[in-house]
PDB file of C-alpha atoms in Angstrom:
ATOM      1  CA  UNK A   3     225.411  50.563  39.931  1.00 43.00           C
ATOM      2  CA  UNK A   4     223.879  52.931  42.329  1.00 45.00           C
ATOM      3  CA  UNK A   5     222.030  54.426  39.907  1.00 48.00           C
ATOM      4  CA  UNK A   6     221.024  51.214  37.903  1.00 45.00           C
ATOM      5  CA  UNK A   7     219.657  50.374  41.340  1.00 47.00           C
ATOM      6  CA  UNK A   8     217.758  53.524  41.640  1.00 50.00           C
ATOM      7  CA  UNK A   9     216.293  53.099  38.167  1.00 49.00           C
ATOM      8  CA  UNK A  10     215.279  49.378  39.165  1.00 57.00           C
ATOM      9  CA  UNK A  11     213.999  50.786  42.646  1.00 55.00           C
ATOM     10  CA  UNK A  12     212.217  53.620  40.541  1.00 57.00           C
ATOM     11  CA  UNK A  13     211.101  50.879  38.238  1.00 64.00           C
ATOM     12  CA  UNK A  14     209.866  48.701  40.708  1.00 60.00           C
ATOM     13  CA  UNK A  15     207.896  51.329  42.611  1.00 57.00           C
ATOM     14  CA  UNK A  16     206.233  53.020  39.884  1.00 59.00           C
ATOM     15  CA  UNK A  17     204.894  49.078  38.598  1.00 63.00           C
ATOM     16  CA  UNK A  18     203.974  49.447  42.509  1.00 62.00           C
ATOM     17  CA  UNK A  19     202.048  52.720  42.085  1.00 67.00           C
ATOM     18  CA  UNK A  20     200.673  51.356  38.769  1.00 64.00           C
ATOM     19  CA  UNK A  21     199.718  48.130  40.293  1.00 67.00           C
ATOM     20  CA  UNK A  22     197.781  50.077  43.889  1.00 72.00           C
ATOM     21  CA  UNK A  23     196.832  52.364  41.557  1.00 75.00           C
ATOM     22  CA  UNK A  24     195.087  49.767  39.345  1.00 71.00           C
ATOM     23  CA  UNK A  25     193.244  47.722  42.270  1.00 78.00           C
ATOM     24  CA  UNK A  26     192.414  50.963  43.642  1.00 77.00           C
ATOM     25  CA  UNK A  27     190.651  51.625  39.882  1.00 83.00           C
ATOM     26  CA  UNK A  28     189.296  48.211  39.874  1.00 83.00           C
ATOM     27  CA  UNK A  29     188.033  48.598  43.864  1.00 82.00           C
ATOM     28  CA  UNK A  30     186.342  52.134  42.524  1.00 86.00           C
ATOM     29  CA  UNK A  31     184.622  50.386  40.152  1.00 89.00           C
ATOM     30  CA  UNK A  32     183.675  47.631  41.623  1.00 89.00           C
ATOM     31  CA  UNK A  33     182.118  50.323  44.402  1.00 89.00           C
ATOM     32  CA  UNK A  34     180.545  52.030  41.759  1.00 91.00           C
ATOM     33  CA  UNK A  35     179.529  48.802  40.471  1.00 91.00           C
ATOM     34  CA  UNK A  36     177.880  47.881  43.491  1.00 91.00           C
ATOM     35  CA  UNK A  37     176.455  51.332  44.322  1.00 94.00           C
ATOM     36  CA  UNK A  38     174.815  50.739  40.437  1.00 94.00           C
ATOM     37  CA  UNK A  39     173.442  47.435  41.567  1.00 93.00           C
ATOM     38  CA  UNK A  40     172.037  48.826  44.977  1.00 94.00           C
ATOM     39  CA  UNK A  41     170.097  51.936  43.180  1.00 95.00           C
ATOM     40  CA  UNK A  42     168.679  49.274  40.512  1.00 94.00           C
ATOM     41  CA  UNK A  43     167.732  47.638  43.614  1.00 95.00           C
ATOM     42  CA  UNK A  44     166.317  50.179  45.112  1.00 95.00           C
ATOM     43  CA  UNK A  45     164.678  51.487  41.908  1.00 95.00           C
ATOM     44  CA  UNK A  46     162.476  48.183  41.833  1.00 95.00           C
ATOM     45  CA  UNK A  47     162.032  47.953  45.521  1.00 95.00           C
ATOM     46  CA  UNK A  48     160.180  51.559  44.946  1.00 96.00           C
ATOM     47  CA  UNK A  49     158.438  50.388  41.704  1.00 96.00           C
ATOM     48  CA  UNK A  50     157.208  47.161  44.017  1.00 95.00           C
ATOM     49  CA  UNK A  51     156.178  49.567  46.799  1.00 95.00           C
ATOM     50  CA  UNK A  52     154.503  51.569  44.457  1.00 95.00           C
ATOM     51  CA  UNK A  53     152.440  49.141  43.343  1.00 95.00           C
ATOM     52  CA  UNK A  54     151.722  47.997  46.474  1.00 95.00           C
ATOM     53  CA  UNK A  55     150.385  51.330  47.004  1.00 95.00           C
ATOM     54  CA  UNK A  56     148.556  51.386  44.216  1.00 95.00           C
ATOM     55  CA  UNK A  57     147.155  48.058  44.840  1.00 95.00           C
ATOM     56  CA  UNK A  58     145.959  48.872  48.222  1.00 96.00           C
ATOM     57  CA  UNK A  59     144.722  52.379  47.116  1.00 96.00           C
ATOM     58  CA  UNK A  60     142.458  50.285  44.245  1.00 95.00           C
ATOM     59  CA  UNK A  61     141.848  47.753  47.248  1.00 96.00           C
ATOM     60  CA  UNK A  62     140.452  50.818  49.598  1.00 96.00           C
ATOM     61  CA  UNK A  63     138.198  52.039  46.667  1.00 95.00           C
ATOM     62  CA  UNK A  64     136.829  48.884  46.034  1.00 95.00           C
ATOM     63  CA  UNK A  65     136.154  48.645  49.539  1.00 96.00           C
ATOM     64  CA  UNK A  66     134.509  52.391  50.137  1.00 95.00           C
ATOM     65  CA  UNK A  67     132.316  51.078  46.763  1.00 96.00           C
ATOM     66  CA  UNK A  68     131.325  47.748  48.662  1.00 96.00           C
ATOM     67  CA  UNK A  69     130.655  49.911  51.692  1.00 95.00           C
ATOM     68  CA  UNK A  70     128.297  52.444  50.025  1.00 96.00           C
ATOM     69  CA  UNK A  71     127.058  49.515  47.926  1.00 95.00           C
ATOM     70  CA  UNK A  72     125.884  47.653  51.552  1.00 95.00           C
ATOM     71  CA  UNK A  73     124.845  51.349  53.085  1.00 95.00           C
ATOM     72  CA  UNK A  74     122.282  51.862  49.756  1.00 96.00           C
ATOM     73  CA  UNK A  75     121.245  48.200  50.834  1.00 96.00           C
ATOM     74  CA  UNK A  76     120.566  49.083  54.032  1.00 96.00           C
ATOM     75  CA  UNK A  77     118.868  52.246  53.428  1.00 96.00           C
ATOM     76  CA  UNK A  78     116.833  50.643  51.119  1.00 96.00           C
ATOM     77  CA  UNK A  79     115.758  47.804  53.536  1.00 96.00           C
ATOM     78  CA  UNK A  80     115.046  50.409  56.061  1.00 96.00           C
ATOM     79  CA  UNK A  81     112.871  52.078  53.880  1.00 96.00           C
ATOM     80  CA  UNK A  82     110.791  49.210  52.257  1.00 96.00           C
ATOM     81  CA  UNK A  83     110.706  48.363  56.622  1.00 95.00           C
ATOM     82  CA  UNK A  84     109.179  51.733  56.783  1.00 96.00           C
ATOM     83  CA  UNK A  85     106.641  51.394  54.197  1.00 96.00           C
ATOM     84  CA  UNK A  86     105.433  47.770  55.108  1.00 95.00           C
ATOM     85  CA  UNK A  87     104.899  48.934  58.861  1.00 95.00           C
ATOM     86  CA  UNK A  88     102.775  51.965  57.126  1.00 96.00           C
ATOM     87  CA  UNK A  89     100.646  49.328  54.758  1.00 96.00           C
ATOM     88  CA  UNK A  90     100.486  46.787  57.922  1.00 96.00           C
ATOM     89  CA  UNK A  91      99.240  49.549  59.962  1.00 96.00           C
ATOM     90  CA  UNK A  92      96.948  50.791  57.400  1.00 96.00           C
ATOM     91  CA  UNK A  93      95.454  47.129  56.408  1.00 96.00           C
ATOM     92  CA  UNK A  94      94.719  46.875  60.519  1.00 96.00           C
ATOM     93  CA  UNK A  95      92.718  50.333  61.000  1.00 96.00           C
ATOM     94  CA  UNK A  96      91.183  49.034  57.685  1.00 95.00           C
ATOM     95  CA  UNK A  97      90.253  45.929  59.357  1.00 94.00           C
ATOM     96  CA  UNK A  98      89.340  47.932  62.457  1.00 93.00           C
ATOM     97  CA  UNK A  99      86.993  50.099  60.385  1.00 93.00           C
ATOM     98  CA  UNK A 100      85.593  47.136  58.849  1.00 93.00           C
ATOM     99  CA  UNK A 101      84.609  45.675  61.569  1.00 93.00           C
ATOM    100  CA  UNK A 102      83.029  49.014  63.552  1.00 93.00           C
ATOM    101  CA  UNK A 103      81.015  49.028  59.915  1.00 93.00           C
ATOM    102  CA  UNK A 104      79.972  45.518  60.367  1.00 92.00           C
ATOM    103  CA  UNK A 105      79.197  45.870  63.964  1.00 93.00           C
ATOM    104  CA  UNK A 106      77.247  49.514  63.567  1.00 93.00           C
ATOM    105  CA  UNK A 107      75.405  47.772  60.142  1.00 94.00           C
ATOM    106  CA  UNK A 108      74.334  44.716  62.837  1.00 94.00           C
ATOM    107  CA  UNK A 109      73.040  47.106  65.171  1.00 94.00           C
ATOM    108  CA  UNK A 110      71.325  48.923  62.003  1.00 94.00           C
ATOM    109  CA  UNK A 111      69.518  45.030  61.241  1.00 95.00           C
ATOM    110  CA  UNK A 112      69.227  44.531  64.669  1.00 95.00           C
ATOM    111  CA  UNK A 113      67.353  47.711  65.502  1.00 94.00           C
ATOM    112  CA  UNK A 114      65.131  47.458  62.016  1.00 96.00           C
ATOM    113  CA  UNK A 115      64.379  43.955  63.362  1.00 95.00           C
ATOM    114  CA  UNK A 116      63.294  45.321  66.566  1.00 96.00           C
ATOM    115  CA  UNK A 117      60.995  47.613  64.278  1.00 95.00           C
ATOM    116  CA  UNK A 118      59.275  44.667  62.273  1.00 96.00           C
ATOM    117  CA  UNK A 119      58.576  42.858  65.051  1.00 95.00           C
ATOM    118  CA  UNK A 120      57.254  45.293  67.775  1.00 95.00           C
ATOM    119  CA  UNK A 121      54.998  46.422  64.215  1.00 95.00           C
ATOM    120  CA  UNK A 122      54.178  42.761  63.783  1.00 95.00           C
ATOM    121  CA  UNK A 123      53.356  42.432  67.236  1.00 94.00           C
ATOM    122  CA  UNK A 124      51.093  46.026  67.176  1.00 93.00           C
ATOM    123  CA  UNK A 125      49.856  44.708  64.162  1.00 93.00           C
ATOM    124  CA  UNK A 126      49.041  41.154  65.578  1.00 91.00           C
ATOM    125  CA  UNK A 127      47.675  42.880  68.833  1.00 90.00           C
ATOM    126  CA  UNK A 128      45.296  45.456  66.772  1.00 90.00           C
ATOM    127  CA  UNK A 129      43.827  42.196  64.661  1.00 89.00           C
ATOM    128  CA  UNK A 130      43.019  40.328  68.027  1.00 88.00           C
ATOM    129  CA  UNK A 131      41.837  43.522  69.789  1.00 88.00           C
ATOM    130  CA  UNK A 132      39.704  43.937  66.393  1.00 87.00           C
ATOM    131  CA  UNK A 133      38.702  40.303  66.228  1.00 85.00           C
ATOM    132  CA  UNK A 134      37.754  40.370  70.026  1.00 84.00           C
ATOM    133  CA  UNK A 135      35.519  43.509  69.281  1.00 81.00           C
ATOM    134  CA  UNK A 136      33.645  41.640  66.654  1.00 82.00           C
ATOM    135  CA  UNK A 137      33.212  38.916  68.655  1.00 79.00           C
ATOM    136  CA  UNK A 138      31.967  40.891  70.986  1.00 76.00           C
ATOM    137  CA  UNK A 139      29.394  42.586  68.399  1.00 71.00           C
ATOM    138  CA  UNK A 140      28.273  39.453  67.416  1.00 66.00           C
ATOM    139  CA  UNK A 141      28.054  38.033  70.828  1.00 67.00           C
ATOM    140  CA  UNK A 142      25.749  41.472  71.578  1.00 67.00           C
ATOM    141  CA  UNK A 143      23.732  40.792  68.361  1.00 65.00           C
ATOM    142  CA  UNK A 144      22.976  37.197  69.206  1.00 65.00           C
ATOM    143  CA  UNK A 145      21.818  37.862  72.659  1.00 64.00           C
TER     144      UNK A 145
END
């Protein structure tokens, strides 16, 4: 009987060992099952974070493009600034030497005038003084 109750006791532990044994299998692989799911996780949290990274790399070329794009644009503004100062300062001294020719050309016509009229006057003065003379002759002659 002893030994029937060994064999039962033997019996009964080794369904025991079978049975730990068994949730200890299914607790492995339900670890391992999990440990799966949280590298799959991981795996796509990397993939996200990669393109997240890749995303803001594309984002921070597009924005050093935009930022050369508006430094041209300035440089360009700066220059046609530049070049409309030079024509604005050229078109005054233009004006200015316009204006010293105009002024110098008046004093030109204003001196020649001078001329004609101090000639006009010499000539006017030479006709009386010649007219006077003749009178005179001919006042002499009558007397």
């Amino acid at each position: 009987l002893r030994s029937a109750h060994r064999g039962s006791d033997a019996s009964a532990g080794l369904k025991y060992t079978v049975a730990s044994q068994g949730r200890d299998l299914a607790d492995l692989q339900a670890a391992a099952e999990s440990k799966e799911a949280r590298a799959r996780a991981a795996e796509a949290e990397a993939k996200a974070l990669a393109a997240d990274r890749d995303a803001a790399a594309a984002a921070a070329a597009e924005a050093s493009a935009a930022s050369a794009w508006w430094e041209a644009r300035a440089v360009a503004a700066e220059t046609a600034c530049s070049d409309l100062r030079a024509q604005m300062e050229t078109a005054v001294q233009i004006d200015r030497d316009r204006r010293q020719v105009d002024v110098e050309q008046a004093a030109v016509i204003a001196d020649l005038e001078l001329r004609v009229v101090r000639a006009q006057a010499e000539a006017e003065g030479a006709r009386r003084c010649a007219e006077a003379r003749e009178a005179g002759i001919v006042a002499a002659r009558d007397e």
